XYZ file of C-alpha atoms in Angstrom:
536
model
C -62.808 21.264 17.175
C -64.031 24.815 17.699
C -64.402 26.050 21.263
C -68.150 26.371 20.695
C -68.332 22.579 20.396
C -65.592 21.617 22.855
C -67.758 18.850 24.258
C -67.604 16.760 21.069
C -64.086 15.526 21.829
C -63.351 16.673 25.379
C -61.506 14.497 27.882
C -63.387 14.995 31.145
C -62.041 13.942 34.549
C -64.575 12.691 37.082
C -64.002 14.161 40.540
C -65.687 11.999 43.166
C -65.607 14.881 45.602
C -65.530 13.114 48.960
C -62.593 10.960 47.813
C -60.517 13.339 45.686
C -58.606 15.561 48.128
C -59.276 16.802 51.677
C -58.416 20.449 52.233
C -60.011 20.854 55.668
C -58.427 17.894 57.452
C -61.645 16.139 58.438
C -61.041 12.999 56.337
C -63.599 13.992 53.667
C -62.750 15.429 50.282
C -63.967 18.969 49.647
C -63.850 22.017 47.387
C -60.643 23.230 49.018
C -59.112 19.897 48.042
C -60.118 20.361 44.401
C -58.629 23.849 44.358
C -55.340 22.543 45.762
C -55.080 19.924 43.011
C -55.994 22.020 39.980
C -52.311 22.194 38.906
C -52.265 18.376 38.855
C -55.371 18.257 36.654
C -53.947 20.889 34.325
C -50.688 18.945 33.995
C -52.623 15.742 33.356
C -54.140 17.512 30.371
C -57.897 17.168 30.823
C -60.352 19.606 29.270
C -62.992 19.581 32.009
C -63.957 18.078 35.335
C -67.256 16.527 36.356
C -67.974 16.863 40.078
C -70.284 14.439 41.844
C -73.058 16.065 43.926
C -71.850 18.811 46.262
C -75.270 19.980 47.433
C -76.566 19.862 51.018
C -77.523 16.265 51.748
C -77.972 13.803 54.630
C -75.472 11.673 52.631
C -77.539 8.491 52.767
C -76.406 7.802 49.194
C -73.189 9.817 49.044
C -74.924 13.052 48.081
C -77.366 11.613 45.563
C -80.066 12.369 48.139
C -80.227 16.150 47.716
C -81.985 18.365 50.254
C -81.174 21.723 48.578
C -80.103 22.093 44.945
C -78.962 25.721 45.232
C -76.282 25.491 47.909
C -73.152 23.565 48.947
C -73.024 20.924 51.665
C -71.126 22.365 54.660
C -68.859 19.307 54.644
C -67.617 20.351 51.201
C -67.423 24.125 51.657
C -69.603 27.130 50.884
C -71.238 28.655 47.846
C -68.513 31.299 47.887
C -65.890 28.503 47.804
C -67.643 26.971 44.812
C -67.739 30.269 42.945
C -64.034 30.851 43.655
C -63.218 27.364 42.384
C -65.169 27.996 39.158
C -63.066 31.090 38.548
C -59.821 29.225 39.213
C -60.832 26.442 36.833
C -61.395 29.029 34.110
C -57.893 30.397 34.692
C -56.498 26.908 34.029
C -58.700 26.436 30.963
C -60.654 23.668 32.706
C -64.426 23.588 32.264
C -66.753 22.392 35.033
C -69.690 19.974 34.823
C -71.903 19.418 37.863
C -74.094 16.464 38.744
C -77.847 17.092 38.721
C -80.139 14.564 40.437
C -83.636 15.061 38.976
C -85.232 11.635 39.494
C -85.530 11.974 43.276
C -84.770 14.229 46.220
C -83.750 13.506 49.777
C -86.584 12.725 52.170
C -85.251 15.751 54.083
C -85.922 18.111 51.161
C -88.470 20.750 52.164
C -90.860 19.536 49.485
C -90.983 16.005 50.846
C -91.313 17.222 54.408
C -94.299 19.283 53.246
C -95.708 16.206 51.516
C -95.457 14.162 54.721
C -97.351 16.875 56.613
C -100.062 17.166 53.954
C -103.010 14.813 53.362
C -103.385 12.357 50.477
C -104.398 14.088 47.270
C -102.781 17.385 48.264
C -100.660 19.572 45.930
C -97.676 18.878 48.195
C -97.927 15.132 47.566
C -98.501 15.693 43.849
C -94.825 16.667 43.519
C -93.895 13.039 44.297
C -95.264 9.627 43.336
C -97.810 8.664 45.975
C -100.248 5.816 45.399
C -102.767 3.754 47.299
C -101.792 0.176 47.967
C -103.345 -3.022 46.703
C -105.035 -5.679 48.761
C -108.189 -5.499 50.840
C -106.882 -2.706 53.035
C -104.160 -1.270 50.800
C -101.558 -3.290 52.646
C -99.738 -4.405 49.467
C -97.443 -2.151 47.417
C -99.018 -0.483 44.360
C -96.725 -2.461 42.009
C -94.121 -5.211 42.195
C -91.293 -2.816 41.322
C -87.997 -3.362 43.076
C -85.456 -0.774 44.194
C -82.180 -0.812 42.277
C -80.518 -1.100 45.700
C -82.574 -4.182 46.637
C -85.972 -4.721 48.199
C -89.349 -3.159 47.311
C -89.457 0.233 45.583
C -92.413 1.424 47.684
C -92.655 2.552 51.304
C -95.915 2.884 53.218
C -96.721 5.847 55.451
C -98.787 5.708 58.610
C -101.776 7.183 56.755
C -101.785 4.173 54.426
C -100.392 5.751 51.254
C -97.256 4.448 49.587
C -94.510 6.501 47.934
C -92.111 5.374 45.229
C -88.355 5.189 45.782
C -86.488 3.516 42.947
C -83.342 3.812 45.055
C -83.140 4.133 48.865
C -86.304 4.830 50.923
C -84.683 8.161 51.785
C -84.759 9.055 48.056
C -88.435 9.578 47.087
C -89.064 9.802 43.349
C -90.331 13.101 41.973
C -93.427 13.267 39.787
C -92.229 14.734 36.494
C -95.796 14.925 35.190
C -96.163 17.868 37.603
C -95.444 21.293 36.005
C -94.143 22.603 39.337
C -91.359 20.006 39.300
C -90.357 20.941 35.755
C -90.305 24.655 36.556
C -88.204 24.058 39.680
C -85.475 22.210 37.818
C -85.425 24.715 34.978
C -84.680 27.358 37.597
C -81.996 25.174 39.231
C -80.216 24.796 35.882
C -80.209 28.571 35.382
C -78.993 29.133 38.954
C -75.764 27.243 38.242
C -75.374 28.247 34.588
C -75.513 31.880 35.704
C -72.558 31.183 38.021
C -70.418 29.920 35.172
C -71.002 26.160 35.289
C -70.418 24.700 31.823
C -72.778 21.752 31.971
C -74.495 18.973 33.880
C -74.235 15.222 34.083
C -77.820 14.003 34.496
C -78.205 11.230 37.059
C -80.648 8.465 36.058
C -81.578 10.420 32.943
C -83.757 7.574 31.683
C -85.906 7.381 34.822
C -87.799 10.646 35.193
C -91.027 9.548 33.502
C -92.834 6.372 34.532
C -95.495 4.454 32.624
C -98.602 6.431 33.681
C -100.623 3.229 34.191
C -98.084 1.939 36.754
C -98.238 -1.697 35.648
C -96.318 -4.496 37.307
C -92.872 -5.156 35.872
C -92.709 -8.304 33.759
C -89.520 -10.285 34.127
C -88.078 -11.597 30.881
C -85.204 -13.998 30.154
C -82.980 -11.121 29.000
C -83.981 -8.668 31.717
C -81.128 -7.008 33.570
C -82.508 -6.523 37.071
C -84.600 -3.425 37.715
C -82.785 -1.543 34.936
C -83.911 -3.862 32.150
C -85.180 -1.969 29.102
C -88.812 -3.034 29.306
C -89.342 -1.939 32.900
C -92.180 0.620 33.169
C -89.988 2.955 35.247
C -87.270 3.396 32.620
C -86.798 4.987 29.189
C -90.349 6.177 28.633
C -90.878 8.179 25.456
C -92.237 11.214 27.286
C -88.877 11.834 28.991
C -87.592 13.401 25.800
C -89.951 16.367 26.119
C -88.111 17.294 29.335
C -84.722 17.258 27.654
C -85.924 19.355 24.741
C -86.884 21.995 27.283
C -83.501 21.692 29.003
C -81.697 22.046 25.674
C -83.534 25.302 25.002
C -82.283 26.601 28.352
C -78.686 25.577 27.583
C -78.840 27.138 24.123
C -80.048 30.441 25.562
C -76.516 31.152 26.863
C -73.906 32.812 24.667
C -71.184 30.390 25.756
C -72.297 26.804 25.143
C -73.702 24.904 28.101
C -73.888 21.131 27.715
C -75.472 17.964 29.124
C -74.265 14.376 29.388
C -76.797 11.714 30.293
C -76.412 8.722 32.537
C -78.911 6.544 30.721
C -78.662 2.786 31.118
C -80.554 2.190 27.883
C -80.368 -0.529 25.251
C -80.267 -1.086 22.337
C -78.080 1.728 20.930
C -80.995 2.984 18.833
C -82.872 3.840 22.046
C -79.826 5.511 23.575
C -79.312 7.660 20.467
C -82.717 9.254 20.993
C -81.347 11.098 24.046
C -78.805 12.967 21.923
C -80.884 14.062 18.977
C -80.012 17.601 17.822
C -82.639 19.283 20.017
C -82.010 17.189 23.152
C -78.870 16.352 25.145
C -75.349 16.777 23.820
C -73.673 13.527 24.873
C -74.390 10.291 26.715
C -72.187 7.784 28.481
C -71.488 4.602 26.551
C -72.140 1.902 29.130
C -72.144 -0.908 26.564
C -68.454 -0.130 26.058
C -67.833 -0.146 29.808
C -69.568 -3.517 30.175
C -67.949 -5.157 27.140
C -65.835 -8.253 27.689
C -62.084 -8.166 27.024
C -62.569 -9.574 23.548
C -61.849 -8.106 20.110
C -65.172 -9.143 18.590
C -67.212 -7.783 21.502
C -65.297 -4.504 21.548
C -65.564 -3.990 17.803
C -69.313 -4.611 17.846
C -69.849 -2.052 20.618
C -67.694 0.500 18.806
C -69.471 -0.066 15.481
C -72.971 -0.009 16.976
C -72.317 3.081 19.043
C -70.643 5.162 16.370
C -73.249 4.230 13.757
C -76.284 4.972 15.893
C -74.952 8.251 17.246
C -73.757 9.381 13.814
C -77.339 8.999 12.594
C -78.402 11.779 14.977
C -75.234 13.867 14.574
C -73.987 13.216 18.117
C -70.459 12.291 19.196
C -69.653 9.121 21.074
C -68.572 9.388 24.716
C -66.405 6.552 26.012
C -65.972 5.580 29.665
C -64.135 2.702 31.370
C -64.948 3.274 35.059
C -66.953 5.470 37.395
C -68.082 5.605 41.024
C -70.856 3.044 40.440
C -68.909 0.126 38.945
C -65.918 -2.043 39.803
C -62.739 -0.301 38.630
C -61.638 -1.561 35.237
C -58.142 -2.619 36.289
C -59.888 -5.174 38.498
C -62.571 -6.083 35.946
C -59.993 -6.787 33.257
C -58.094 -9.092 35.612
C -61.012 -11.476 35.962
C -61.914 -14.609 34.062
C -64.048 -14.215 30.949
C -67.727 -13.845 31.802
C -67.034 -12.499 35.283
C -65.719 -9.030 34.423
C -68.741 -7.257 35.840
C -69.352 -9.387 38.921
C -69.764 -7.488 42.226
C -66.754 -6.519 44.294
C -65.134 -9.428 46.100
C -67.110 -12.053 44.175
C -64.352 -13.618 42.040
C -60.540 -13.842 42.061
C -58.588 -11.154 40.226
C -55.153 -11.074 38.570
C -54.183 -7.429 39.105
C -51.010 -7.638 37.005
C -53.051 -8.867 34.050
C -55.671 -6.232 34.825
C -53.061 -3.475 34.794
C -51.658 -4.598 31.453
C -55.126 -4.614 29.907
C -56.084 -1.323 31.576
C -53.068 0.357 29.955
C -54.152 -0.929 26.544
C -57.770 0.053 27.196
C -56.691 3.604 28.025
C -55.025 3.958 24.626
C -58.080 2.440 22.912
C -60.489 4.811 24.663
C -58.453 7.917 23.906
C -57.969 6.925 20.258
C -61.653 6.368 19.479
C -63.743 9.099 17.835
C -65.520 11.480 20.203
C -64.939 12.336 23.859
C -63.850 10.344 26.887
C -64.220 10.367 30.659
C -61.443 9.484 33.095
C -62.538 8.383 36.563
C -60.271 9.742 39.266
C -57.526 7.270 40.092
C -57.669 5.308 36.863
C -54.731 7.452 35.710
C -52.843 5.994 38.703
C -53.878 2.409 37.939
C -55.932 2.046 41.106
C -57.693 -1.305 41.516
C -61.010 -1.906 43.239
C -60.590 -2.297 47.013
C -62.423 -5.581 47.482
C -61.588 -6.273 51.130
C -62.911 -3.215 52.948
C -63.968 -4.148 56.499
C -67.724 -4.540 56.660
C -67.947 -2.027 59.493
C -66.836 0.816 57.172
C -69.160 0.026 54.250
C -71.338 3.089 53.659
C -73.119 2.303 50.397
C -76.883 1.694 50.951
C -76.609 -1.291 48.602
C -74.899 -3.201 51.444
C -77.865 -2.839 53.805
C -80.676 -3.093 51.263
C -79.226 -6.261 49.746
C -79.287 -7.943 53.133
C -75.479 -7.887 53.254
C -75.188 -9.974 50.087
C -73.707 -7.204 47.885
C -70.802 -5.144 49.235
C -71.850 -2.241 47.057
C -69.753 0.427 45.387
C -67.464 1.646 48.161
C -64.492 -0.267 46.755
C -64.399 2.113 43.776
C -64.692 5.164 46.046
C -61.658 4.813 48.315
C -59.848 8.193 48.607
C -56.969 8.899 46.236
C -53.337 8.380 47.274
C -51.304 11.493 46.544
C -47.975 11.141 48.344
C -46.014 9.500 51.144
C -45.513 5.931 52.330
C -48.470 5.520 54.702
C -52.215 6.232 54.679
C -53.813 8.684 54.164
C -51.122 9.198 51.479
C -51.489 12.971 51.305
C -55.261 12.813 50.827
C -55.579 15.015 53.916
C -54.020 15.526 57.312
C -56.220 13.323 59.463
C -57.154 10.003 57.884
C -59.721 9.297 55.194
C -63.395 8.362 55.333
C -62.629 4.949 53.801
C -59.323 3.177 54.583
C -56.689 3.017 51.846
C -54.633 -0.155 51.276
C -51.044 0.170 52.489
C -49.912 -1.250 49.122
C -51.070 1.971 47.497
C -47.787 3.639 48.457
C -46.537 2.453 45.056
C -49.546 4.023 43.332
C -49.420 7.571 44.676
C -49.222 10.453 42.230
C -45.869 11.334 43.804
C -44.456 7.827 43.296
C -45.588 7.686 39.658
C -44.499 11.220 38.767
C -41.663 11.061 36.237
C -41.614 7.253 36.018
C -41.867 6.541 32.271
C -43.377 3.122 32.960
C -46.129 4.374 35.291
C -49.814 4.598 34.480
C -49.783 8.317 35.281
C -47.110 9.090 32.705
C -48.932 6.915 30.146
C -52.077 9.025 30.588
C -50.131 12.281 30.496
C -48.390 11.230 27.301
C -51.614 10.044 25.704
C -53.464 13.260 26.509
C -50.563 15.391 25.290
C -50.345 13.489 21.993
C -54.120 13.465 21.593
C -54.272 17.241 21.943
C -51.463 17.712 19.385
C -52.794 15.183 16.840
C -55.492 16.427 14.488
C -56.624 12.875 13.702
C -57.747 12.291 17.289
C -60.913 13.525 18.961
C -64.111 13.996 16.974
C -64.420 12.250 13.621
C -64.530 8.742 12.192
C -62.370 5.621 11.988
C -61.633 3.018 9.341
C -60.948 -0.584 10.328
C -57.778 -2.221 9.052
C -57.648 -5.866 7.971
C -56.501 -7.857 11.016
C -57.016 -11.219 12.642
C -60.167 -12.009 14.599
C -58.342 -11.283 17.847
C -56.867 -7.930 16.843
C -58.432 -4.461 16.760
C -56.759 -2.196 14.233
C -58.006 1.039 12.717
C -56.819 4.248 11.116
C -57.902 7.817 11.650
C -57.203 10.566 9.173
C -54.772 12.114 8.766
C -51.952 9.705 9.413
C -52.841 7.800 12.597
C -53.190 4.079 13.272
C -54.156 2.080 16.359
C -53.584 -1.626 17.082
C -54.624 -3.709 20.118
C -53.668 -7.375 20.318
C -56.204 -9.621 22.085
C -54.629 -12.830 20.724
C -52.288 -15.105 22.667
C -49.295 -14.510 20.378
C -47.440 -11.344 19.261
C -48.631 -9.743 16.018
C -46.913 -7.667 13.355
C -47.569 -3.937 13.204
C -48.725 -2.233 10.006
C -46.221 -0.122 8.102
C -45.636 3.107 9.979
C -43.345 6.111 10.196
C -43.221 6.467 13.983
C -44.284 4.691 17.151
C -46.112 7.482 18.991
C -47.033 5.591 22.150
C -47.210 2.034 23.428
C -48.993 0.576 26.434
C -45.946 -1.636 27.023
C -42.688 -2.768 25.379
C -42.702 -4.441 21.977
C -40.947 -7.758 21.391
C -37.282 -7.699 20.392
C -38.295 -8.087 16.736
C -40.816 -5.219 16.909
C -44.074 -7.141 17.243
C -46.990 -6.260 19.548
C -47.413 -8.645 22.518
C -50.670 -9.952 23.926
C -52.947 -7.417 25.665
C -50.967 -4.418 24.480
C -51.806 -1.462 22.260
C -49.915 1.106 20.173
C -50.456 4.476 18.561
C -48.663 4.849 15.223
C -47.965 7.661 12.785
C -48.536 6.390 9.259
C -48.113 7.843 5.775
C-alpha cells in the first residue's frame, strides 16, 4: 500500500492515555508516559497510535466531557509536550490519531456556561439542544429518550427549560443544525492537523444530527437499548453532510489526513454510507467485535462487512476490544450467548479465553483491511471484574443505580514490569488497582517468551508487514467444515481457524508461518486454534 493510503491496511494501537504509562508519578497516565514507551510501540510493530481524549476536562466521563478542544489537560501535560510527542512519533515512523468528541461538550465548556447565563431562545442556547417540557407546566421531559448511561436523557434547569444529554448530565449535546457549531469544529480539526496530527477517531459519529421533530423513541422487539437503529437520535441522514465537509478539510492537506468513525450502526449497508468516497476513510467494525465465538457467525460478519464496504471502495477495519467493552479474552471465555454481558455478570474461563484470544488475533490480522489493537490485548490482559465498588469511576455505575459496574474493568492501567503493583506503570500507584496476578502478564515477563501473547503479536505484525498478501485486498474462502474458517489471500497465503471440538487437517502448504498454539503430534490443528500458512 502506498504511503498516501497508509490507512487502508494500518495496524493502529489504541492508547487509553490515563492507563497507558505514568511519567509524572501521580498515578495517572500522561504524555510523558507515552513518550517513554514509544520504543515499545515501535518494537511491537504498529503503524499508528490512537490516543483517547487529552483535552482539558472535568473528567466526569474520562475526558469525553471536553471543556477546551485546543489545549491539553494539565493532568496529561502541556501543548508543548504534545507537540514534542508528535515529533518523536514521526521519528519512529508512527502516525498519530486523536479522539474528537463532537456530539457533546462538558457542562464546564465556556459555551455551555454562556448558555446557562443566557435566557431561553438566545443565540447562546442555540448552540445546544434546549427544549420546553411537556405537561401542563412543562414539568415532563420533551421526549422519552434515555441516556446511554441510564436514566432520562433530559435535565431541567431552574428557568424551566430542558437540555439534552445523551450521555451524562455533565455532557450536554451540541446542536449541529447551528452553523456556529459546524464552523467551530472545522477550526478545531485544522488546529490539530496544522500541528501534524494524522487523523481523528470520531466519538459517537452517528449521533450528531437528531430527528428535527424530536419524536418519542419507539421500542421494538429487536431494539438494542438507546443505540438501536431506529432511535431518532442516531444515524440520521443529514449527518453525512457534516462528514463531507470534514473530508474536504482533510483532503486540503498535502499529506493525507484521515478519519475513523465510531458509529454503532446496523445493518452494514447503513454503516457503509459513512465511508463513501467523499466522506470518512474508515469505520470500526462493531459487528465483528460483538460476534459470537462461532464459525458461521464470524463468516457472516466478515462476508457482510467486506461486501458492503467494497461497494463504496472503503477498506474494512477490524477491532476486538476497546475502552468501552469487556476485554475479549474475558468475552471469549464465557458461555455461548453471554459473550457481551456486562463485567462481573457471568463466570469466565480465562484459560479458554486466552486460547481463543490468541486465535482471534491471528484472524483479525489476516483479514483484508486495517486493524486496531487495544492497549494490553497484546499482553493477554483480561477484564478486571472484581474492582472494589469504592474505586469505580465510570458514570455508568451511578446512572444505572449501581446495577451496571460500567467500563472500568477494561481500563485498569497496564502492567509493564516487576512483581508488585503498580508494575512499572508509574512510581506511585495507579488510579485503578491492578490485580496482583498480573505479574505474569507484564511486558517484561512476556518479553522473549516464545509462548507469550506479546511475542505472538510481535511475530504476527512482523510477518504481516513482510507478506504482500496481507493488509488491503480480498480473500477467497476454502472448502471446510461448518465449524472451520479457512481462506486464502493472494499471493500464497492461507488461514485456518478450528471452531470444532476435534482437530482438523491443514490444507497443503509449504511452510507454517505462525500458529496460535501447538499442533497435534500428527500435524493437525486443535480446537480453538489458528494458523498462518505459506502455500503454493
